[in-house]
Short mmCIF file of C-alpha atoms and ligand atoms in Angstrom, two decimals:
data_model
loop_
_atom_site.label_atom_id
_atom_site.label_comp_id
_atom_site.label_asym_id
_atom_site.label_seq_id
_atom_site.Cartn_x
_atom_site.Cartn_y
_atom_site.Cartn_z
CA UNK A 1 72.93 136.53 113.18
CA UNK A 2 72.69 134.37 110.12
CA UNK A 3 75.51 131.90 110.21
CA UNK A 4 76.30 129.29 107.66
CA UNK A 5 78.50 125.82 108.26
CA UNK A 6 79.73 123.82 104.78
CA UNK A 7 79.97 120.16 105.57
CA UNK A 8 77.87 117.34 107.09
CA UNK A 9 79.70 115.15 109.21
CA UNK A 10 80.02 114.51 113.16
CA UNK A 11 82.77 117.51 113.18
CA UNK A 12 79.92 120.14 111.87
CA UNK A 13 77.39 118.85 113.89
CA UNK A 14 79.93 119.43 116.97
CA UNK A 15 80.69 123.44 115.38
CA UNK A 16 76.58 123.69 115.23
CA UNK A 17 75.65 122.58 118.38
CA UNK A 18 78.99 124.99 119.75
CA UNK A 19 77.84 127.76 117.60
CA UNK A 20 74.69 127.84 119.00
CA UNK A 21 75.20 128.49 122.81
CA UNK A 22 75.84 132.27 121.07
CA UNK A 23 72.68 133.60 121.91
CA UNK A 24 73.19 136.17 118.92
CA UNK A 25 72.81 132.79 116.71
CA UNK A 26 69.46 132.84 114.99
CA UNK A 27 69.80 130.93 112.25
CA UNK A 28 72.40 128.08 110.67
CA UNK A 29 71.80 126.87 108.19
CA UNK A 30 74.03 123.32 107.42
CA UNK A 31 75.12 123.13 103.56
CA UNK A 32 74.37 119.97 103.20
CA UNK A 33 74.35 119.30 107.05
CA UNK A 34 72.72 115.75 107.07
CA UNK A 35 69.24 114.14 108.58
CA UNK A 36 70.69 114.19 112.55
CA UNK A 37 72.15 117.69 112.16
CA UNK A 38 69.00 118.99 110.85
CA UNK A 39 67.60 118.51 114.79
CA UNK A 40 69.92 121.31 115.23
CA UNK A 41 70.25 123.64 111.65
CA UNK A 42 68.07 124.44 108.83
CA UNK A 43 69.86 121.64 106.19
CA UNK A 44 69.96 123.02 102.33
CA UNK A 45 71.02 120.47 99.85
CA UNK A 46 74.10 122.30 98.53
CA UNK A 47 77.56 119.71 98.42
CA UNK A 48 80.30 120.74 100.12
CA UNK A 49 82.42 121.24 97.10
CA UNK A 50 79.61 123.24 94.85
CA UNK A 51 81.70 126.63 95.45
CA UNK A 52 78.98 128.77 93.09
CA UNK A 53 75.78 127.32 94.94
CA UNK A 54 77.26 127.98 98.42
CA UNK A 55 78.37 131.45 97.32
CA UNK A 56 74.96 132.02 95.46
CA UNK A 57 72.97 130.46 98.65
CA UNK A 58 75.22 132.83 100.95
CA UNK A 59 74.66 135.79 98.92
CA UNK A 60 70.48 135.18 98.81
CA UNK A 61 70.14 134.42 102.12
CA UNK A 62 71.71 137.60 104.10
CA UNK A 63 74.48 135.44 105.73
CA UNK A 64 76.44 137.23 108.19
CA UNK A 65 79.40 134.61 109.24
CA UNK A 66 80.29 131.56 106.43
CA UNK A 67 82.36 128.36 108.36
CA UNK A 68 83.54 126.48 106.26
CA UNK A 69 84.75 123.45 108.24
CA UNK A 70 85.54 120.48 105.32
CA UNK A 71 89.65 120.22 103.68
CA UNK A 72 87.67 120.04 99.81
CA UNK A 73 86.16 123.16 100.26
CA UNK A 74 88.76 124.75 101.83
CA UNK A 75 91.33 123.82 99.11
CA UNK A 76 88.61 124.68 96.28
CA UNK A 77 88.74 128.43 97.52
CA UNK A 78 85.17 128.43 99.03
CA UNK A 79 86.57 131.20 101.64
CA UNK A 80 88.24 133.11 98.53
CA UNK A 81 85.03 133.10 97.00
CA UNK A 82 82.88 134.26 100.13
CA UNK A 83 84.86 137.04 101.22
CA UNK A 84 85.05 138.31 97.66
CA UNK A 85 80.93 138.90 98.32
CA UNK A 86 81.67 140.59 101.87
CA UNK A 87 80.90 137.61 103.80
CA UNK A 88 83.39 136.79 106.97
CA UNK A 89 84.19 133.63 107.24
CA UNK A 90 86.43 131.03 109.54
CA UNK A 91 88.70 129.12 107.32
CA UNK A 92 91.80 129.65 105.41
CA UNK A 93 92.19 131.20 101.48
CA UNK A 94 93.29 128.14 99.25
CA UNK A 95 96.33 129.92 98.74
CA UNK A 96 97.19 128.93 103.05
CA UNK A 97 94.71 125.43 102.48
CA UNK A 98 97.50 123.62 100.36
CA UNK A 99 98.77 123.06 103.85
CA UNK A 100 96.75 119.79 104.04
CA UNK A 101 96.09 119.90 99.94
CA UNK A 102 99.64 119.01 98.57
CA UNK A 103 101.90 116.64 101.10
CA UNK A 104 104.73 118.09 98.25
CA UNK A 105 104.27 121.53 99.70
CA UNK A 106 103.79 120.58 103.28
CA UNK A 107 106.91 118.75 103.40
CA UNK A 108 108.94 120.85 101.33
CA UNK A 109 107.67 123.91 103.75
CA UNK A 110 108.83 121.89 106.58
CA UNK A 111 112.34 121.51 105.13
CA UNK A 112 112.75 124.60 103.95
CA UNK A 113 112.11 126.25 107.57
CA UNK A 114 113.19 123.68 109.48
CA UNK A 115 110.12 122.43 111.09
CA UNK A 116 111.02 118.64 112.09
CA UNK A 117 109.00 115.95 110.13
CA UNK A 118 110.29 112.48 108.98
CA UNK A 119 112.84 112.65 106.31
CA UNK A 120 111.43 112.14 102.68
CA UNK A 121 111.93 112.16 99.06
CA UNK A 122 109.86 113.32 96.39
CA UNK A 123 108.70 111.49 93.18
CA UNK A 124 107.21 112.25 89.53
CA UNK A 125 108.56 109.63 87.88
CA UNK A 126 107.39 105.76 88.78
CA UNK A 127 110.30 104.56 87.52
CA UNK A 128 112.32 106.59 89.90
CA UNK A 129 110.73 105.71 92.80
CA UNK A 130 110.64 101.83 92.34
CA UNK A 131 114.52 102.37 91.53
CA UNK A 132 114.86 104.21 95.10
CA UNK A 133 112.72 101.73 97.04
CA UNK A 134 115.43 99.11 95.93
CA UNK A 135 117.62 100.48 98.58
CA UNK A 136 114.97 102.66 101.37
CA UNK A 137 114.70 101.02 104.60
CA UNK A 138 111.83 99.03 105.63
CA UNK A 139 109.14 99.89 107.11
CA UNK A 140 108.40 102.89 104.55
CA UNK A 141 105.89 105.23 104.11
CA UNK A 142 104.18 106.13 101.10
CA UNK A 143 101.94 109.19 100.41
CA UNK A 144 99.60 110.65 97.63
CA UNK A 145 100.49 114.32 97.33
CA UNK A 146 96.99 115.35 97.19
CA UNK A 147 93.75 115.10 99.28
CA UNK A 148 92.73 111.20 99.41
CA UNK A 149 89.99 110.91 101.47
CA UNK A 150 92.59 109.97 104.31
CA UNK A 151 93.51 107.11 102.68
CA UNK A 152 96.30 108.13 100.69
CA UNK A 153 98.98 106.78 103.05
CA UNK A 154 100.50 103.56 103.14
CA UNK A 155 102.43 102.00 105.84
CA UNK A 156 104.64 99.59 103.74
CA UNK A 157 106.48 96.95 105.51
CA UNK A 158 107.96 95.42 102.73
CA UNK A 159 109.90 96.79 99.92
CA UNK A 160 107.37 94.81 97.72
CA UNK A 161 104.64 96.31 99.32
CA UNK A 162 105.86 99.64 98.85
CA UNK A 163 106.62 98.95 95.34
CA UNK A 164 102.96 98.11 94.92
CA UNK A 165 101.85 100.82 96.81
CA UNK A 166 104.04 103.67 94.07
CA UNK A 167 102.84 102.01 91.28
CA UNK A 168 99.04 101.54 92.62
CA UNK A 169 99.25 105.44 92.91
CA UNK A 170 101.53 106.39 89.75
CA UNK A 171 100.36 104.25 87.11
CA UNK A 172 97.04 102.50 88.56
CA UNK A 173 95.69 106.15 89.52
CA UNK A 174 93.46 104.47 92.29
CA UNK A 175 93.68 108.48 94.03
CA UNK A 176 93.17 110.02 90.52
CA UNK A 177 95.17 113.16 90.29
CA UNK A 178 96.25 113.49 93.29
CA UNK A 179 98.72 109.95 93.41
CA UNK A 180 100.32 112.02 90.00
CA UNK A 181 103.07 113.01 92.74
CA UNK A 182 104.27 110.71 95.97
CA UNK A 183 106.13 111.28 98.90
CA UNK A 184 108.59 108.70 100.39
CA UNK A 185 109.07 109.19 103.75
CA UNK A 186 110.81 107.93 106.85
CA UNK A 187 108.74 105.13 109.20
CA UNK A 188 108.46 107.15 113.02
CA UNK A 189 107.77 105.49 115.96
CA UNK A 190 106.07 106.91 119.28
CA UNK A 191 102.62 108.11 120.36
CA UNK A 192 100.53 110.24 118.11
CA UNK A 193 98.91 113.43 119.02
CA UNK A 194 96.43 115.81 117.51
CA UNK A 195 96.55 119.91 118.02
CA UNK A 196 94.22 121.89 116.82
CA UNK A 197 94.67 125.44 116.95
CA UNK A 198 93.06 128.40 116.51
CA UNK A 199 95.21 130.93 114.43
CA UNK A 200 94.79 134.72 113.07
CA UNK A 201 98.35 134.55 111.37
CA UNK A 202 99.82 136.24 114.02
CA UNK A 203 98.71 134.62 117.26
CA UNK A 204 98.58 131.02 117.58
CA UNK A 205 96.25 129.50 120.37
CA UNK A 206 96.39 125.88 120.26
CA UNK A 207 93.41 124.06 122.01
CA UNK A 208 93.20 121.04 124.21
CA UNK A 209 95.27 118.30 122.81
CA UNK A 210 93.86 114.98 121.89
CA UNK A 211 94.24 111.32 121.21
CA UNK A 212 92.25 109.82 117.66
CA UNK A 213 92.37 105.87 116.88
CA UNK A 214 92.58 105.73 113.33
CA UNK A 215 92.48 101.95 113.16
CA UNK A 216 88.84 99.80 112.93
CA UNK A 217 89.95 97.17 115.35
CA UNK A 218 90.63 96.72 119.24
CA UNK A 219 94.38 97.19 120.01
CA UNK A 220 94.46 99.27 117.00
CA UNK A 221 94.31 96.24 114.52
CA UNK A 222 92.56 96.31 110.92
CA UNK A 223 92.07 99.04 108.53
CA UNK A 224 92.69 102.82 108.80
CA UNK A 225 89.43 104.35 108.98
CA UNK A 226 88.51 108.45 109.23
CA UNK A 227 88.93 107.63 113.25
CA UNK A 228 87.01 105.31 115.57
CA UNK A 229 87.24 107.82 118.63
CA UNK A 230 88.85 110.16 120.42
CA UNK A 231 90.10 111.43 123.94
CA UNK A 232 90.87 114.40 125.24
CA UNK A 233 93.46 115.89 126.54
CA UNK A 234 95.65 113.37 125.53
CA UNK A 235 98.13 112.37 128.51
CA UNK A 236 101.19 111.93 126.65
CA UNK A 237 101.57 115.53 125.63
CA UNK A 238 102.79 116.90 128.69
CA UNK A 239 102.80 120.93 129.51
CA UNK A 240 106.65 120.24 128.97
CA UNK A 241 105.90 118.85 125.25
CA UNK A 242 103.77 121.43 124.36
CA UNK A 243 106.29 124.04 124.93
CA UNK A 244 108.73 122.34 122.55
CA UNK A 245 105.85 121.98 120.11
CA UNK A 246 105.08 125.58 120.11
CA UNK A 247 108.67 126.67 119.44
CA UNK A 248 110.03 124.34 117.28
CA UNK A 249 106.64 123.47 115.10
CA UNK A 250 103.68 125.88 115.63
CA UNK A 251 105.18 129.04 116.22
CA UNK A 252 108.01 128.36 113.00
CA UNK A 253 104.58 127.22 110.87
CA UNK A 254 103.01 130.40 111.14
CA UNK A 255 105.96 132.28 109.89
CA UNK A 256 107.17 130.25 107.28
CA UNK A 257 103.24 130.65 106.00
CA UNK A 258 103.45 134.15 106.32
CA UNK A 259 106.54 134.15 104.65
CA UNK A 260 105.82 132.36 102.01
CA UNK A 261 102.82 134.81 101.48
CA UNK A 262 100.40 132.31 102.18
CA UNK A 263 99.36 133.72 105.69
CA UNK A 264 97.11 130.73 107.42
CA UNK A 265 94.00 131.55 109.50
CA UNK A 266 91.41 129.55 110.63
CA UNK A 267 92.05 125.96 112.56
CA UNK A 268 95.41 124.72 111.60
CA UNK A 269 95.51 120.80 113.28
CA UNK A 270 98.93 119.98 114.09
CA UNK A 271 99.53 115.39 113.12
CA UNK A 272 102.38 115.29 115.81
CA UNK A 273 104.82 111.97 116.46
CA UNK A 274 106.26 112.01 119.88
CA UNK A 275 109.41 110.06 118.75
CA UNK A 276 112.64 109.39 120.68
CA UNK A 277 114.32 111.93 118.78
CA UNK A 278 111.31 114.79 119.88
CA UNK A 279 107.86 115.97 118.61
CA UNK A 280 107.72 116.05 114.82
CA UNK A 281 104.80 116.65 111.96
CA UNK A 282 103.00 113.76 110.89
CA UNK A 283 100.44 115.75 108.89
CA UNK A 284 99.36 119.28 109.06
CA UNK A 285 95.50 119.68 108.25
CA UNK A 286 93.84 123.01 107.21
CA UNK A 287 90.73 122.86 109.37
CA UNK A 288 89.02 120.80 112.79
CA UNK A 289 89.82 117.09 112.87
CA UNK A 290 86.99 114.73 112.92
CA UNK A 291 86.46 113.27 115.07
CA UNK A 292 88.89 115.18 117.27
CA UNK A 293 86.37 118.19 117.13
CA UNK A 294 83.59 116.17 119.12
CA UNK A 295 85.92 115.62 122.75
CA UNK A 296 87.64 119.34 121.80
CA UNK A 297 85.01 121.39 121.19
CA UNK A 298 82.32 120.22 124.05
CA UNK A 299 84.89 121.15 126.69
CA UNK A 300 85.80 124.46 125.49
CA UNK A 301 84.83 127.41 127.81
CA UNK A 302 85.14 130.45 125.49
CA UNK A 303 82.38 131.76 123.20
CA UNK A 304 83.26 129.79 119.54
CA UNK A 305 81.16 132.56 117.22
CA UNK A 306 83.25 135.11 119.62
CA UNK A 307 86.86 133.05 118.89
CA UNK A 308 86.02 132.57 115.63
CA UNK A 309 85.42 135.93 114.34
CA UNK A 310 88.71 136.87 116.55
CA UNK A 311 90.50 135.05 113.79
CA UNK A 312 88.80 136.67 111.25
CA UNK A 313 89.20 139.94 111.99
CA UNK A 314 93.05 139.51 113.44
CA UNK A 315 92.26 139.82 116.97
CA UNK A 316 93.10 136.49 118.59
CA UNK A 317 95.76 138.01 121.04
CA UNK A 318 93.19 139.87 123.29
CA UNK A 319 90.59 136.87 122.85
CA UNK A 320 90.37 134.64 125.42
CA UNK A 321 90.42 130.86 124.71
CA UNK A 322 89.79 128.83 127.66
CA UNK A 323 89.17 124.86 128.16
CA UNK A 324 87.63 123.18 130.80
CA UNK A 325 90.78 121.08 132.65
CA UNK A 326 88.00 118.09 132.53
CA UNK A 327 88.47 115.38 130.31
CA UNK A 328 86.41 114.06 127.25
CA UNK A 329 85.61 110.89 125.29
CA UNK A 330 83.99 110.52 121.83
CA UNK A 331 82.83 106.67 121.07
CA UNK A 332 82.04 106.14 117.33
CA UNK A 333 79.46 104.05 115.64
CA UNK A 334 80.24 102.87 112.54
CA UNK A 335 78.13 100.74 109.76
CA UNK A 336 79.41 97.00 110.03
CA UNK A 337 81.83 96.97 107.71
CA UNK A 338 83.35 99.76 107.44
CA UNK A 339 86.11 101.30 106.22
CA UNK A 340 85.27 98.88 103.33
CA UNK A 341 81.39 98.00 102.22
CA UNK A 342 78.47 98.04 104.23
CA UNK A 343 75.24 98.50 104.19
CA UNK A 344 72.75 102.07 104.05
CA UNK A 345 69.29 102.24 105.14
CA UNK A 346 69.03 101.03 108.99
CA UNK A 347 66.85 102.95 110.94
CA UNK A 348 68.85 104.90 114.06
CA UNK A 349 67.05 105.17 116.85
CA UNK A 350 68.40 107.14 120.17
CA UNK A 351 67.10 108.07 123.68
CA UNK A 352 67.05 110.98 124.76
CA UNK A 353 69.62 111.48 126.79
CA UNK A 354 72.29 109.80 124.24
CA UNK A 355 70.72 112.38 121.32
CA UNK A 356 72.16 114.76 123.44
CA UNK A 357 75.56 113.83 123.50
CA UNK A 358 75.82 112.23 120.49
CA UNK A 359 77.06 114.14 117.14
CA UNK A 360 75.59 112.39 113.99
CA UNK A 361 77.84 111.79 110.79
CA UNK A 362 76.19 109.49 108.41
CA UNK A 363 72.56 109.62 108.43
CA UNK A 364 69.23 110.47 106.49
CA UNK A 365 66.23 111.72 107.08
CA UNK A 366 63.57 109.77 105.31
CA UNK A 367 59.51 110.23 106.60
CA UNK A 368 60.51 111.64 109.89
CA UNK A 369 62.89 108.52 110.19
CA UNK A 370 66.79 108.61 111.00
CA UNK A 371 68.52 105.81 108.27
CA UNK A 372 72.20 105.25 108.14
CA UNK A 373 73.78 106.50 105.15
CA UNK A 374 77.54 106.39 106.21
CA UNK A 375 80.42 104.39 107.58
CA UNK A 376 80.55 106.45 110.71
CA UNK A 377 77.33 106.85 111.27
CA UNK A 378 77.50 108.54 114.81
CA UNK A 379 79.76 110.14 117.35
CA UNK A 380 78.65 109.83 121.15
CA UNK A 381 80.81 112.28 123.71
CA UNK A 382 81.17 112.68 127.19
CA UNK A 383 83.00 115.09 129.42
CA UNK A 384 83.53 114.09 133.07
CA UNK A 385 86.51 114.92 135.57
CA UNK A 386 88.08 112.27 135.42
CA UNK A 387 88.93 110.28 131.80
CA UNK A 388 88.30 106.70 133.42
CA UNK A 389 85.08 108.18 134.00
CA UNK A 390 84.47 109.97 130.61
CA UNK A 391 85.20 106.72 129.27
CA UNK A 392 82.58 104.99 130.77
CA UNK A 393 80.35 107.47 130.32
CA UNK A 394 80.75 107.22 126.75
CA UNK A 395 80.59 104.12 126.30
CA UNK A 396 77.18 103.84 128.61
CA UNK A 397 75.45 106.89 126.34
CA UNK A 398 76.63 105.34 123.21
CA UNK A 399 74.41 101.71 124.47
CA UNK A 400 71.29 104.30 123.82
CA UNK A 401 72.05 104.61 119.98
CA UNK A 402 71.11 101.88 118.20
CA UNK A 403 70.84 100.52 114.54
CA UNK A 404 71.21 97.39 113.01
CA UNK A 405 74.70 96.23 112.50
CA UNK A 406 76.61 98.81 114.66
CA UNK A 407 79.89 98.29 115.23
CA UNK A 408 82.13 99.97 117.82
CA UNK A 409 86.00 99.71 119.26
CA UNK A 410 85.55 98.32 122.47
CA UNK A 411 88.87 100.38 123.71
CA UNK A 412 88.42 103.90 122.80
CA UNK A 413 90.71 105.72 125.71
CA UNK A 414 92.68 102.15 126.66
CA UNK A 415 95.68 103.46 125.33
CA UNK A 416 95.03 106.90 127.36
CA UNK A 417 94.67 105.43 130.41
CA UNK A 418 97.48 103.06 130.21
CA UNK A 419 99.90 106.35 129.72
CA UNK A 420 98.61 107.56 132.97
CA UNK A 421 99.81 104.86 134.89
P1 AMP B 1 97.28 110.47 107.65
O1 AMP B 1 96.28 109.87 106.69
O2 AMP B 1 98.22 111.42 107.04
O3 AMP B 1 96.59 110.94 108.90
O4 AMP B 1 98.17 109.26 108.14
C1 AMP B 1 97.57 108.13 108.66
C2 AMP B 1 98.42 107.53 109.71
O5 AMP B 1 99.60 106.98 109.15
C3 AMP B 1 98.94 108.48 110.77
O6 AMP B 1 98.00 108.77 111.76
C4 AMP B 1 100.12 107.70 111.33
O7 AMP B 1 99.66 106.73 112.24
C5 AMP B 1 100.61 106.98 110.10
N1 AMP B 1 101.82 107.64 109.57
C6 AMP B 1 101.86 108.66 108.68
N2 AMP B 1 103.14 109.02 108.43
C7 AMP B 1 103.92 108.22 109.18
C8 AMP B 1 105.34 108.10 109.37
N3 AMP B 1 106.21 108.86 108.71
N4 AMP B 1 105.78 107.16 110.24
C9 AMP B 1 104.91 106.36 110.90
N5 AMP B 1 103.58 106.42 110.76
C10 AMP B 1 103.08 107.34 109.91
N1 LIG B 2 90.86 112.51 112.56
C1 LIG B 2 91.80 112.86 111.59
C2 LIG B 2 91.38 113.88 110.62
O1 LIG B 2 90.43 114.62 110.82
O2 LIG B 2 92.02 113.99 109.59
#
């Protein structure tokens, strides 16, 4: 089989590398993929977001399964467009993607079904919103309606700072289009969790749960960055949680999708708070967290090709999907700097036995040499029985990466391992 993955970060080079112990895989080919995925998939230089040149590439090159793994894509229509040629693919129709691609939509959706999230209020008009943050408790939490590079949320906790925030959004248009509509919403407290799960529109099967930490510095200090690590399973989400989570959130999201004639299939991830008050929705995505994908995915059991195409074709209830009860841990490198400037160009070098646990996000391929060309430049995972020990482990593969000006939390799993206690 010909298969073809859109995207080129640590989360695709995870889905590759997964994809691939199918030995029915011949070929991937990574659109645009990126210089450490092309160790592992034939790279074309296609962007993520060119709909017509992935749809004309698919078309040319006899393409039997399309994954398309990024939120742009996703929300652009890339899997409208593909199964309009005959091509299966893993991933939902736009028309299910505005999940993740309007906060508006996700939080009305939420209200409408009663799906608990933090309370909120909607605003079009600046002028409306600074009059409202006048009164709104402090801290508040202020959110671009549309897709922002995950960096359309601001933790405000001042009602200055939230003031700046609207009108940084509404009138300074630093998130374009997508800061044209905001969402004011509650400030929740408790631990954060990520679900992903696999979903047909019918069947839900959610998959190991996980821990990401979002925040550049030790103790979760700094900027919020795409995610500095991740564990898996994540100890506060207890088999007693979960069922709560699939009755009042996942189970009610499917419906009110298919209700709304938006049916979702494909990888819905599930931004849960655990707050005093229960589980509620952070933030849904419409597709694999990254880098929650890299602990997830490397201790899954099941075939992925065979899960995937479940979903596709509607057939998720009789598929098995079946984790490993081990435990993971993903240790990121990132470019010095980062989530703010850095520099490009360093030349990555890895041993062996850390290339092959480590997932690579932001790199090149220039003359047969590996150069950063990212802020998270690479995603190291290991899975042992214990998570003390995947911790270490992680943290010992991840010494055998190494480019100039690497920078890495020095407490990916802390947190974790502190709940256990
Ligand atoms: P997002 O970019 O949507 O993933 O949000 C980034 C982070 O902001 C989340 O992981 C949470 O830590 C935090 N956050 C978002 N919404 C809230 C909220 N209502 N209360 C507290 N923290 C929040
Ligand atoms: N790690 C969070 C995300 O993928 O959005």
């Amino acid at each position: 089989m010909h298969i073809l993955v859109v995207g080129g970060g640590g989360r695709e080079h995870a889905i590759i590398r997964c994809l691939k112990k199918n030995p029915q895989v011949q070929t991937v080919y990574a659109l645009p993929g990126n210089g450490g995925i092309a160790a592992d998939a034939q790279c074309v230089p296609i962007a993520a977001t060119d709909i017509d040149g992935i749809a004309a590439f698919a078309k040319s090159h006899s393409v039997d399964y399309a994954v398309v793994a990024p939120d742009d894509p996703l929300v652009l229509g890339c899997v409208d467009v593909l199964e309009k040629l005959g091509i299966p693919c893993f991933g939902p129709r736009a028309n299910a993607a505005i999940i993740e691609g309007s906060k508006v939509f996700a939080k009305n959706l939420m209200k409408k079904y009663g799906i608990p999230t933090a309370a909120y209020e909607v605003f079009t008009e600046l002028d409306k919103a600074l009059a409202y943050l006048d009164t709104a408790p402090v801290p508040t939490v202020i959110k671009a309606d549309g897709l922002a590079l995950g960096k359309g949320v601001i933790i405000a906790q001042t009602r200055e700072e939230a003031k700046a925030a609207v009108r940084d959004m509404m009138e300074g248009h630093v998130f374009g289009k997508s800061g044209d509509q905001v969402v004011i919403e509650e400030f929740l407290t408790g631990p954060e969790v990520s679900v992903l799960a696999f979903t047909d529109g019918k069947t839900l099967k959610p998959m190991v749960s996980s821990m990401d930490h979002k925040r550049i510095g030790d103790n979760d200090t700094g900027l919020n960055t795409g995610g500095m690590g991740t564990v898996a399973p994540n100890p506060y989400y207890t088999e007693e949680i979960a069922k709560v989570c699939m009755e009042t959130i996942f189970l009610p999201t499917i419906r009110a999708m298919n209700a709304e004639g938006r049916t979702f299939k494909g990888c819905l991830y599930f931004g849960l708070m655990l707050t005093p008050a229960g589980p509620k929705v952070i933030e849904y995505n419409c597709r694999f967290g990254d880098p929650e994908t890299q602990v997830v995915l490397p201790l899954l059991e099941s075939d992925l090709l065979t899960v995937m195409q479940a979903v596709s074709s509607g057939t998720l209830e009789q598929t098995e999907v079946k984790f490993a009860t081990k435990h993971a841990c993903c240790v990121i490198l990132a470019s010095q700097g980062y989530p703010a400037g850095y520099q490009k160009g360093c030349e990555i070098t890895m041993t062996e036995e850390a290339a092959a646990h480590t997932y690579v996000a932001g790199a090149r391929l220039e003359n047969g040499k590996l150069l950063t060309s990212g802020g998270r430049v690479t995603g190291t995972t290991a899975v042992a029985d214990s998570l003390e020990e995947a911790i270490r482990e992680a943290y010992r593969l991840s010494d055998g990466v190494r480019f100039e000006n690497a920078y890495r939390r020095s407490d990916i799993g802390r947190r974790a391992l502190q709940a256990n206690r």
